[in-house]
Amino acid sequence: MGVWAGELLGLELPQKGKRLLVVVETDGCFADGVSVATGCWLGRRTMRLLDYGRVAATFVDTQSLRGMRLAPRPGLREQVQQGRRLGQRRWDAYMEAYQELSAEELFRLEWEPSLDWVGELVGKPSQRAVCAGCGEEVLNGREVRGEGLVLCRACAGVSPYQPAGRPPGGR
Ligand SMILES: [Zn+2]
């Protein structure tokens, strides 16, 4: 998937710089595979995980501002299962299919009509704030501002992730 994305965008992958941004929609070995193929990593801030539980990724060229989403073509799983030879292991059938089928046969491709969301997703790398609730530092412009208060997303109660580090009785 990552290799094809590079071809479509005309980028040499895995990249050494930070030009390509990838948004993966699930975690696990899929995300690691995308990182290895593209050179986009969470640690380099060139990968974002939005856990929708879908084996899909959106690849954004941050210079040309072109991007597209790739996902396995609907019905691919069934197709591979039906083509499985007697006694062939499921995993082997998948590996064979991935080698034999073209990228077009494997993946559904949708060019992104708008990349307005990229800025919000990347955040503001140089920005730091301090949360009035937990007192912890908030990086990259991820704070929530309102009613004269600066809060992290956990203290503001706008995130499904509600870890410790909130004041007792906090929202
Ligand atoms: Zn907080």
GROMACS .gro file of C-alpha atoms and ligand atoms in nm:
model
  172
    1MET     CA    1   0.000   0.000   0.000
    2GLY     CA    2   0.279   0.239   0.097
    3VAL     CA    3   0.479   0.156  -0.214
    4TRP     CA    4   0.186   0.230  -0.441
    5ALA     CA    5   0.119   0.556  -0.257
    6GLY     CA    6   0.475   0.664  -0.335
    7GLU     CA    7   0.427   0.587  -0.704
    8LEU     CA    8   0.100   0.777  -0.719
    9LEU     CA    9   0.247   1.083  -0.552
   10GLY     CA   10   0.579   1.058  -0.733
   11LEU     CA   11   0.773   1.035  -0.408
   12GLU     CA   12   1.071   0.818  -0.336
   13LEU     CA   13   0.989   0.600  -0.037
   14PRO     CA   14   1.081   0.527   0.233
   15GLN     CA   15   1.140   0.897   0.276
   16LYS     CA   16   1.426   1.046   0.474
   17GLY     CA   17   1.261   1.383   0.526
   18LYS     CA   18   0.918   1.489   0.642
   19ARG     CA   19   0.740   1.563   0.316
   20LEU     CA   20   0.493   1.276   0.332
   21LEU     CA   21   0.234   1.260   0.609
   22VAL     CA   22   0.037   0.941   0.662
   23VAL     CA   23  -0.281   0.898   0.861
   24VAL     CA   24  -0.347   0.536   0.952
   25GLU     CA   25  -0.692   0.428   1.068
   26THR     CA   26  -0.594   0.132   1.281
   27ASP     CA   27  -0.300   0.022   1.492
   28GLY     CA   28  -0.117  -0.311   1.495
   29CYS     CA   29   0.120  -0.457   1.239
   30PHE     CA   30  -0.058  -0.273   0.958
   31ALA     CA   31   0.060   0.061   1.098
   32ASP     CA   32   0.416  -0.068   1.143
   33GLY     CA   33   0.414  -0.196   0.784
   34VAL     CA   34   0.310   0.146   0.658
   35SER     CA   35   0.589   0.307   0.863
   36VAL     CA   36   0.855   0.075   0.722
   37ALA     CA   37   0.735   0.120   0.362
   38THR     CA   38   0.698   0.498   0.377
   39GLY     CA   39   0.948   0.616   0.638
   40CYS     CA   40   0.661   0.792   0.816
   41TRP     CA   41   0.673   0.740   1.192
   42LEU     CA   42   0.480   0.859   1.494
   43GLY     CA   43   0.815   0.958   1.644
   44ARG     CA   44   0.894   1.182   1.350
   45ARG     CA   45   0.548   1.337   1.354
   46THR     CA   46   0.495   1.217   0.998
   47MET     CA   47   0.234   0.960   1.099
   48ARG     CA   48  -0.098   1.008   1.274
   49LEU     CA   49  -0.313   0.733   1.419
   50LEU     CA   50  -0.687   0.793   1.415
   51ASP     CA   51  -0.820   0.465   1.543
   52TYR     CA   52  -1.130   0.399   1.336
   53GLY     CA   53  -1.045   0.029   1.325
   54ARG     CA   54  -1.021   0.036   0.946
   55VAL     CA   55  -0.723  -0.103   0.754
   56ALA     CA   56  -0.687   0.218   0.559
   57ALA     CA   57  -0.441   0.502   0.528
   58THR     CA   58  -0.439   0.849   0.379
   59PHE     CA   59  -0.114   0.968   0.225
   60VAL     CA   60  -0.055   1.342   0.200
   61ASP     CA   61   0.223   1.513   0.007
   62THR     CA   62   0.264   1.823   0.222
   63GLN     CA   63   0.448   2.009  -0.055
   64SER     CA   64   0.217   1.960  -0.352
   65LEU     CA   65  -0.084   1.930  -0.118
   66ARG     CA   66  -0.212   1.624  -0.293
   67GLY     CA   67  -0.338   1.327  -0.102
   68MET     CA   68  -0.533   1.010  -0.133
   69ARG     CA   69  -0.683   0.739   0.080
   70LEU     CA   70  -0.613   0.373   0.016
   71ALA     CA   71  -0.814   0.086   0.162
   72PRO     CA   72  -0.848  -0.281   0.071
   73ARG     CA   73  -1.106  -0.320  -0.204
   74PRO     CA   74  -1.439  -0.440  -0.062
   75GLY     CA   75  -1.476  -0.813  -0.121
   76LEU     CA   76  -1.101  -0.875  -0.135
   77ARG     CA   77  -1.109  -1.098   0.171
   78GLU     CA   78  -1.385  -1.315   0.023
   79GLN     CA   79  -1.207  -1.327  -0.312
   80VAL     CA   80  -0.888  -1.456  -0.152
   81GLN     CA   81  -1.078  -1.711   0.054
   82GLN     CA   82  -1.261  -1.843  -0.250
   83GLY     CA   83  -0.940  -1.873  -0.446
   84ARG     CA   84  -0.776  -2.072  -0.170
   85ARG     CA   85  -0.654  -2.410  -0.286
   86LEU     CA   86  -0.740  -2.725  -0.092
   87GLY     CA   87  -0.515  -2.744   0.212
   88GLN     CA   88  -0.362  -2.402   0.150
   89ARG     CA   89  -0.321  -2.202   0.467
   90ARG     CA   90  -0.514  -1.879   0.493
   91TRP     CA   91  -0.196  -1.677   0.545
   92ASP     CA   92  -0.031  -1.831   0.238
   93ALA     CA   93  -0.337  -1.753   0.030
   94TYR     CA   94  -0.312  -1.389   0.133
   95MET     CA   95   0.059  -1.370   0.060
   96GLU     CA   96   0.002  -1.522  -0.283
   97ALA     CA   97  -0.279  -1.280  -0.360
   98TYR     CA   98  -0.071  -0.980  -0.256
   99GLN     CA   99   0.206  -1.090  -0.490
  100GLU     CA  100  -0.015  -1.172  -0.787
  101LEU     CA  101  -0.278  -0.900  -0.779
  102SER     CA  102  -0.206  -0.550  -0.902
  103ALA     CA  103  -0.234  -0.252  -0.670
  104GLU     CA  104  -0.556  -0.153  -0.847
  105GLU     CA  105  -0.702  -0.496  -0.776
  106LEU     CA  106  -0.598  -0.485  -0.412
  107PHE     CA  107  -0.688  -0.134  -0.309
  108ARG     CA  108  -0.961   0.120  -0.349
  109LEU     CA  109  -0.816   0.461  -0.424
  110GLU     CA  110  -0.983   0.792  -0.349
  111TRP     CA  111  -0.807   1.121  -0.409
  112GLU     CA  112  -0.880   1.368  -0.133
  113PRO     CA  113  -1.090   1.655  -0.269
  114SER     CA  114  -0.980   1.879   0.018
  115LEU     CA  115  -0.687   1.877   0.258
  116ASP     CA  116  -0.820   2.151   0.485
  117TRP     CA  117  -0.799   1.910   0.780
  118VAL     CA  118  -0.422   1.858   0.756
  119GLY     CA  119  -0.326   2.172   0.949
  120GLU     CA  120  -0.555   2.084   1.239
  121LEU     CA  121  -0.425   1.728   1.244
  122VAL     CA  122  -0.060   1.832   1.249
  123GLY     CA  123  -0.118   2.101   1.510
  124LYS     CA  124   0.118   2.385   1.584
  125PRO     CA  125   0.458   2.228   1.653
  126SER     CA  126   0.610   2.525   1.837
  127GLN     CA  127   0.310   2.594   2.059
  128ARG     CA  128   0.305   2.515   2.431
  129ALA     CA  129   0.036   2.585   2.687
  130VAL     CA  130  -0.026   2.486   3.048
  131CYS     CA  131  -0.356   2.324   3.141
  132ALA     CA  132  -0.545   2.503   3.418
  133GLY     CA  133  -0.692   2.170   3.530
  134CYS     CA  134  -0.401   1.930   3.572
  135GLY     CA  135  -0.117   2.179   3.546
  136GLU     CA  136   0.057   1.975   3.280
  137GLU     CA  137   0.212   2.111   2.964
  138VAL     CA  138   0.012   2.079   2.642
  139LEU     CA  139   0.213   2.062   2.318
  140ASN     CA  140   0.139   2.136   1.955
  141GLY     CA  141  -0.167   2.353   2.007
  142ARG     CA  142  -0.377   2.066   2.141
  143GLU     CA  143  -0.526   2.272   2.424
  144VAL     CA  144  -0.890   2.371   2.439
  145ARG     CA  145  -0.963   2.739   2.502
  146GLY     CA  146  -1.293   2.874   2.625
  147GLU     CA  147  -1.449   3.081   2.905
  148GLY     CA  148  -1.109   3.228   2.986
  149LEU     CA  149  -0.965   2.883   3.060
  150VAL     CA  150  -0.693   2.687   2.889
  151LEU     CA  151  -0.744   2.312   2.935
  152CYS     CA  152  -0.598   1.991   2.799
  153ARG     CA  153  -0.846   1.770   2.618
  154ALA     CA  154  -0.868   1.527   2.909
  155CYS     CA  155  -0.958   1.802   3.156
  156ALA     CA  156  -1.195   1.959   2.906
  157GLY     CA  157  -1.369   1.623   2.876
  158VAL     CA  158  -1.360   1.624   2.497
  159SER     CA  159  -1.152   1.309   2.457
  160PRO     CA  160  -1.266   0.947   2.490
  161TYR     CA  161  -0.928   0.885   2.655
  162GLN     CA  162  -0.969   0.986   3.020
  163PRO     CA  163  -0.647   0.898   3.200
  164ALA     CA  164  -0.532   0.991   3.547
  165GLY     CA  165  -0.377   1.334   3.588
  166ARG     CA  166  -0.697   1.527   3.644
  167PRO     CA  167  -0.778   1.720   3.958
  168PRO     CA  168  -1.014   1.535   4.200
  169GLY     CA  169  -1.372   1.612   4.110
  170GLY     CA  170  -1.259   1.745   3.776
  171ARG     CA  171  -1.476   1.707   3.474
  172ZN      ZN  172  -0.538   1.900   3.199
   0.00000   0.00000   0.00000
